[in-house]
Structures are given as C-alpha cells and as structure tokens.
PDB file of C-alpha atoms in Angstrom:
ATOM      1  CA  UNK A   1     -13.058 227.769 175.470  1.00 79.00           C
ATOM      2  CA  UNK A   2     -13.162 227.109 171.763  1.00 90.00           C
ATOM      3  CA  UNK A   3     -16.025 225.913 169.607  1.00 94.00           C
ATOM      4  CA  UNK A   4     -15.269 222.884 167.461  1.00 96.00           C
ATOM      5  CA  UNK A   5     -16.940 221.571 164.306  1.00 97.00           C
ATOM      6  CA  UNK A   6     -15.913 218.294 162.688  1.00 97.00           C
ATOM      7  CA  UNK A   7     -16.343 217.323 159.050  1.00 97.00           C
ATOM      8  CA  UNK A   8     -15.166 214.685 156.604  1.00 97.00           C
ATOM      9  CA  UNK A   9     -16.827 211.557 157.919  1.00 96.00           C
ATOM     10  CA  UNK A  10     -18.545 209.063 155.664  1.00 97.00           C
ATOM     11  CA  UNK A  11     -18.735 205.506 154.391  1.00 98.00           C
ATOM     12  CA  UNK A  12     -15.595 203.816 153.066  1.00 98.00           C
ATOM     13  CA  UNK A  13     -14.535 200.271 152.263  1.00 98.00           C
ATOM     14  CA  UNK A  14     -11.966 198.472 154.351  1.00 98.00           C
ATOM     15  CA  UNK A  15      -8.479 199.474 153.273  1.00 98.00           C
ATOM     16  CA  UNK A  16      -9.633 202.894 152.167  1.00 98.00           C
ATOM     17  CA  UNK A  17      -8.861 206.354 153.502  1.00 98.00           C
ATOM     18  CA  UNK A  18     -10.708 209.311 154.969  1.00 98.00           C
ATOM     19  CA  UNK A  19      -9.581 212.699 156.174  1.00 98.00           C
ATOM     20  CA  UNK A  20     -11.413 214.311 159.067  1.00 98.00           C
ATOM     21  CA  UNK A  21     -11.140 217.993 159.757  1.00 98.00           C
ATOM     22  CA  UNK A  22     -11.964 220.017 162.849  1.00 97.00           C
ATOM     23  CA  UNK A  23     -12.502 223.767 162.579  1.00 96.00           C
ATOM     24  CA  UNK A  24     -12.081 225.786 165.746  1.00 95.00           C
ATOM     25  CA  UNK A  25     -13.205 229.258 166.657  1.00 92.00           C
ATOM     26  CA  UNK A  26     -11.350 231.332 169.193  1.00 78.00           C
ATOM     27  CA  UNK A  27      -8.259 233.498 169.090  1.00 71.00           C
ATOM     28  CA  UNK A  28      -6.262 231.257 171.442  1.00 82.00           C
ATOM     29  CA  UNK A  29      -6.611 228.049 169.400  1.00 82.00           C
ATOM     30  CA  UNK A  30      -2.867 227.961 168.738  1.00 83.00           C
ATOM     31  CA  UNK A  31      -2.239 227.361 172.444  1.00 89.00           C
ATOM     32  CA  UNK A  32      -4.587 224.394 172.798  1.00 93.00           C
ATOM     33  CA  UNK A  33      -3.753 220.726 172.967  1.00 95.00           C
ATOM     34  CA  UNK A  34      -6.006 219.072 170.382  1.00 96.00           C
ATOM     35  CA  UNK A  35      -7.250 215.521 170.338  1.00 97.00           C
ATOM     36  CA  UNK A  36      -9.414 213.070 168.454  1.00 98.00           C
ATOM     37  CA  UNK A  37     -11.565 210.482 170.182  1.00 98.00           C
ATOM     38  CA  UNK A  38     -14.081 207.979 168.879  1.00 98.00           C
ATOM     39  CA  UNK A  39     -17.088 206.163 170.234  1.00 98.00           C
ATOM     40  CA  UNK A  40     -18.791 203.104 168.819  1.00 97.00           C
ATOM     41  CA  UNK A  41     -22.321 202.122 169.925  1.00 94.00           C
ATOM     42  CA  UNK A  42     -22.351 200.576 173.358  1.00 95.00           C
ATOM     43  CA  UNK A  43     -18.745 201.496 174.124  1.00 97.00           C
ATOM     44  CA  UNK A  44     -16.949 204.239 176.015  1.00 97.00           C
ATOM     45  CA  UNK A  45     -15.294 207.136 174.275  1.00 97.00           C
ATOM     46  CA  UNK A  46     -11.841 206.027 173.160  1.00 97.00           C
ATOM     47  CA  UNK A  47      -8.693 208.066 172.625  1.00 98.00           C
ATOM     48  CA  UNK A  48      -7.346 208.128 169.066  1.00 98.00           C
ATOM     49  CA  UNK A  49      -4.674 210.823 168.752  1.00 98.00           C
ATOM     50  CA  UNK A  50      -3.469 214.137 170.169  1.00 98.00           C
ATOM     51  CA  UNK A  51      -1.186 216.941 169.084  1.00 97.00           C
ATOM     52  CA  UNK A  52       0.606 219.603 171.106  1.00 96.00           C
ATOM     53  CA  UNK A  53      -0.231 223.261 170.532  1.00 92.00           C
ATOM     54  CA  UNK A  54       2.982 223.751 168.519  1.00 92.00           C
ATOM     55  CA  UNK A  55       2.600 220.558 166.517  1.00 91.00           C
ATOM     56  CA  UNK A  56       5.961 219.406 167.860  1.00 94.00           C
ATOM     57  CA  UNK A  57       4.531 216.369 169.662  1.00 96.00           C
ATOM     58  CA  UNK A  58       1.986 213.805 168.547  1.00 97.00           C
ATOM     59  CA  UNK A  59       0.595 210.862 170.444  1.00 97.00           C
ATOM     60  CA  UNK A  60      -1.443 207.942 169.107  1.00 98.00           C
ATOM     61  CA  UNK A  61      -3.430 205.031 170.418  1.00 98.00           C
ATOM     62  CA  UNK A  62      -1.732 201.736 169.651  1.00 97.00           C
ATOM     63  CA  UNK A  63      -4.730 200.670 167.587  1.00 97.00           C
ATOM     64  CA  UNK A  64      -4.186 203.448 165.028  1.00 98.00           C
ATOM     65  CA  UNK A  65      -0.420 203.949 165.150  1.00 98.00           C
ATOM     66  CA  UNK A  66       1.086 203.768 161.673  1.00 98.00           C
ATOM     67  CA  UNK A  67      -2.311 204.200 159.986  1.00 98.00           C
ATOM     68  CA  UNK A  68      -3.590 207.561 161.266  1.00 98.00           C
ATOM     69  CA  UNK A  69      -1.841 210.931 161.251  1.00 98.00           C
ATOM     70  CA  UNK A  70      -2.893 213.989 163.222  1.00 98.00           C
ATOM     71  CA  UNK A  71      -1.870 217.458 162.056  1.00 98.00           C
ATOM     72  CA  UNK A  72      -2.804 221.057 162.706  1.00 96.00           C
ATOM     73  CA  UNK A  73      -2.669 224.426 161.025  1.00 95.00           C
ATOM     74  CA  UNK A  74      -2.713 227.180 163.617  1.00 93.00           C
ATOM     75  CA  UNK A  75      -3.048 229.868 160.953  1.00 92.00           C
ATOM     76  CA  UNK A  76      -6.319 228.294 159.791  1.00 93.00           C
ATOM     77  CA  UNK A  77      -7.508 227.088 163.220  1.00 94.00           C
ATOM     78  CA  UNK A  78      -7.862 223.529 162.019  1.00 96.00           C
ATOM     79  CA  UNK A  79      -6.758 220.088 163.118  1.00 97.00           C
ATOM     80  CA  UNK A  80      -6.989 217.108 160.765  1.00 98.00           C
ATOM     81  CA  UNK A  81      -6.939 213.354 161.132  1.00 98.00           C
ATOM     82  CA  UNK A  82      -5.755 211.444 158.067  1.00 98.00           C
ATOM     83  CA  UNK A  83      -6.974 207.863 158.327  1.00 98.00           C
ATOM     84  CA  UNK A  84      -5.457 205.236 156.051  1.00 98.00           C
ATOM     85  CA  UNK A  85      -5.827 201.458 155.847  1.00 98.00           C
ATOM     86  CA  UNK A  86      -9.196 201.708 157.539  1.00 98.00           C
ATOM     87  CA  UNK A  87     -10.678 198.640 159.207  1.00 98.00           C
ATOM     88  CA  UNK A  88     -14.275 197.805 160.116  1.00 97.00           C
ATOM     89  CA  UNK A  89     -13.320 198.189 163.774  1.00 97.00           C
ATOM     90  CA  UNK A  90     -12.547 201.859 163.100  1.00 98.00           C
ATOM     91  CA  UNK A  91     -16.277 202.439 162.649  1.00 98.00           C
ATOM     92  CA  UNK A  92     -17.421 205.024 165.195  1.00 98.00           C
ATOM     93  CA  UNK A  93     -18.445 208.606 165.749  1.00 98.00           C
ATOM     94  CA  UNK A  94     -15.253 210.665 165.790  1.00 98.00           C
ATOM     95  CA  UNK A  95     -14.976 213.680 168.059  1.00 98.00           C
ATOM     96  CA  UNK A  96     -12.554 216.564 168.080  1.00 98.00           C
ATOM     97  CA  UNK A  97     -11.472 217.830 171.497  1.00 97.00           C
ATOM     98  CA  UNK A  98      -9.455 220.737 172.831  1.00 95.00           C
ATOM     99  CA  UNK A  99      -7.892 221.868 176.084  1.00 93.00           C
ATOM    100  CA  UNK A 100      -5.667 224.822 176.996  1.00 89.00           C
ATOM    101  CA  UNK A 101      -3.709 223.068 179.731  1.00 85.00           C
ATOM    102  CA  UNK A 102      -0.112 221.936 179.522  1.00 84.00           C
ATOM    103  CA  UNK A 103       0.585 218.834 177.421  1.00 89.00           C
ATOM    104  CA  UNK A 104       0.442 215.833 179.764  1.00 90.00           C
ATOM    105  CA  UNK A 105       1.190 212.402 178.365  1.00 91.00           C
ATOM    106  CA  UNK A 106      -0.288 210.855 181.461  1.00 91.00           C
ATOM    107  CA  UNK A 107      -3.722 212.344 180.803  1.00 94.00           C
ATOM    108  CA  UNK A 108      -4.118 212.629 177.045  1.00 96.00           C
ATOM    109  CA  UNK A 109      -6.095 209.387 176.802  1.00 96.00           C
ATOM    110  CA  UNK A 110      -8.619 210.564 179.405  1.00 96.00           C
ATOM    111  CA  UNK A 111     -11.672 212.248 177.820  1.00 96.00           C
ATOM    112  CA  UNK A 112     -12.162 214.197 181.049  1.00 94.00           C
ATOM    113  CA  UNK A 113      -8.875 216.013 180.397  1.00 94.00           C
ATOM    114  CA  UNK A 114     -10.400 217.860 177.453  1.00 95.00           C
ATOM    115  CA  UNK A 115     -12.775 220.732 178.160  1.00 94.00           C
ATOM    116  CA  UNK A 116     -14.176 221.457 174.694  1.00 95.00           C
ATOM    117  CA  UNK A 117     -15.795 219.018 172.281  1.00 97.00           C
ATOM    118  CA  UNK A 118     -17.304 219.009 168.820  1.00 97.00           C
ATOM    119  CA  UNK A 119     -20.579 217.355 167.889  1.00 97.00           C
ATOM    120  CA  UNK A 120     -18.920 214.392 166.183  1.00 98.00           C
ATOM    121  CA  UNK A 121     -18.819 212.953 162.664  1.00 98.00           C
ATOM    122  CA  UNK A 122     -19.729 209.396 161.696  1.00 98.00           C
ATOM    123  CA  UNK A 123     -17.140 207.128 160.109  1.00 98.00           C
ATOM    124  CA  UNK A 124     -18.337 203.779 158.786  1.00 98.00           C
ATOM    125  CA  UNK A 125     -15.936 201.204 157.348  1.00 98.00           C
ATOM    126  CA  UNK A 126     -17.514 198.341 155.458  1.00 97.00           C
ATOM    127  CA  UNK A 127     -15.870 194.938 155.125  1.00 94.00           C
TER     128      UNK A 127
END
C-alpha cells in the first residue's frame, strides 16, 4: 500500500480555480491507478477522476469533464487535480485514492475498488 496526503484545498469564488495535490509514499507508486473522489455532507463518496499508472489514460465524471484535469508525476510521486470554472456544487471534501490493480473502466467509479486513501482536503466554492 501507499500512504497519501492531499493538499491545496481552500475557499474560492464560483468561476475560480484550485489545484489539489496528492503526495504518495512508496516505491511502487508509479504502478498504481490513482483517483480523486469527493464527498459533500450527507452524501456518498463520489468519483471525480482517475489516471492510469502510465498517465496514458484518464477518466472523468461527467459533472467535471472539461473543467477538471488529472495529472501525475511518477518521478515526484504526486498526482494533481486542476479544477477550473468551479461551481458551488463542487463544494466537498476531496480525497486522493490509489490501487495497484489493473486499470478497469468498469470499476473506477466504485470507491471500494481503491485500497488506499488520503485524509481529504476541503474545497468550498462560494456563489
């Protein structure tokens, strides 16, 4: 397993941007599928984006497609989420997740697919 620590959350006005970063420890990070999820109060954890270990494939929730971009740097053991054109409905705690298993489009949106999680970082978008 890897240990994950998120950073970069904060308060931003609607239409603004934030960049979240997730730092991972562990020598096998470069082989992990990485994902971002979010959870608003009273709701279930929701898939946001995922990236294959090589960076060659990315997958997004429809709600963020065209606004958010996931990227990774395997040399630095980091995965980022650039969030543009933020909306109040993007307000949530954002979690970084990792799993060493083979990339599976059919399971990426399932939080149970990912075995390692960070502690989360709060993103608040004001209207």
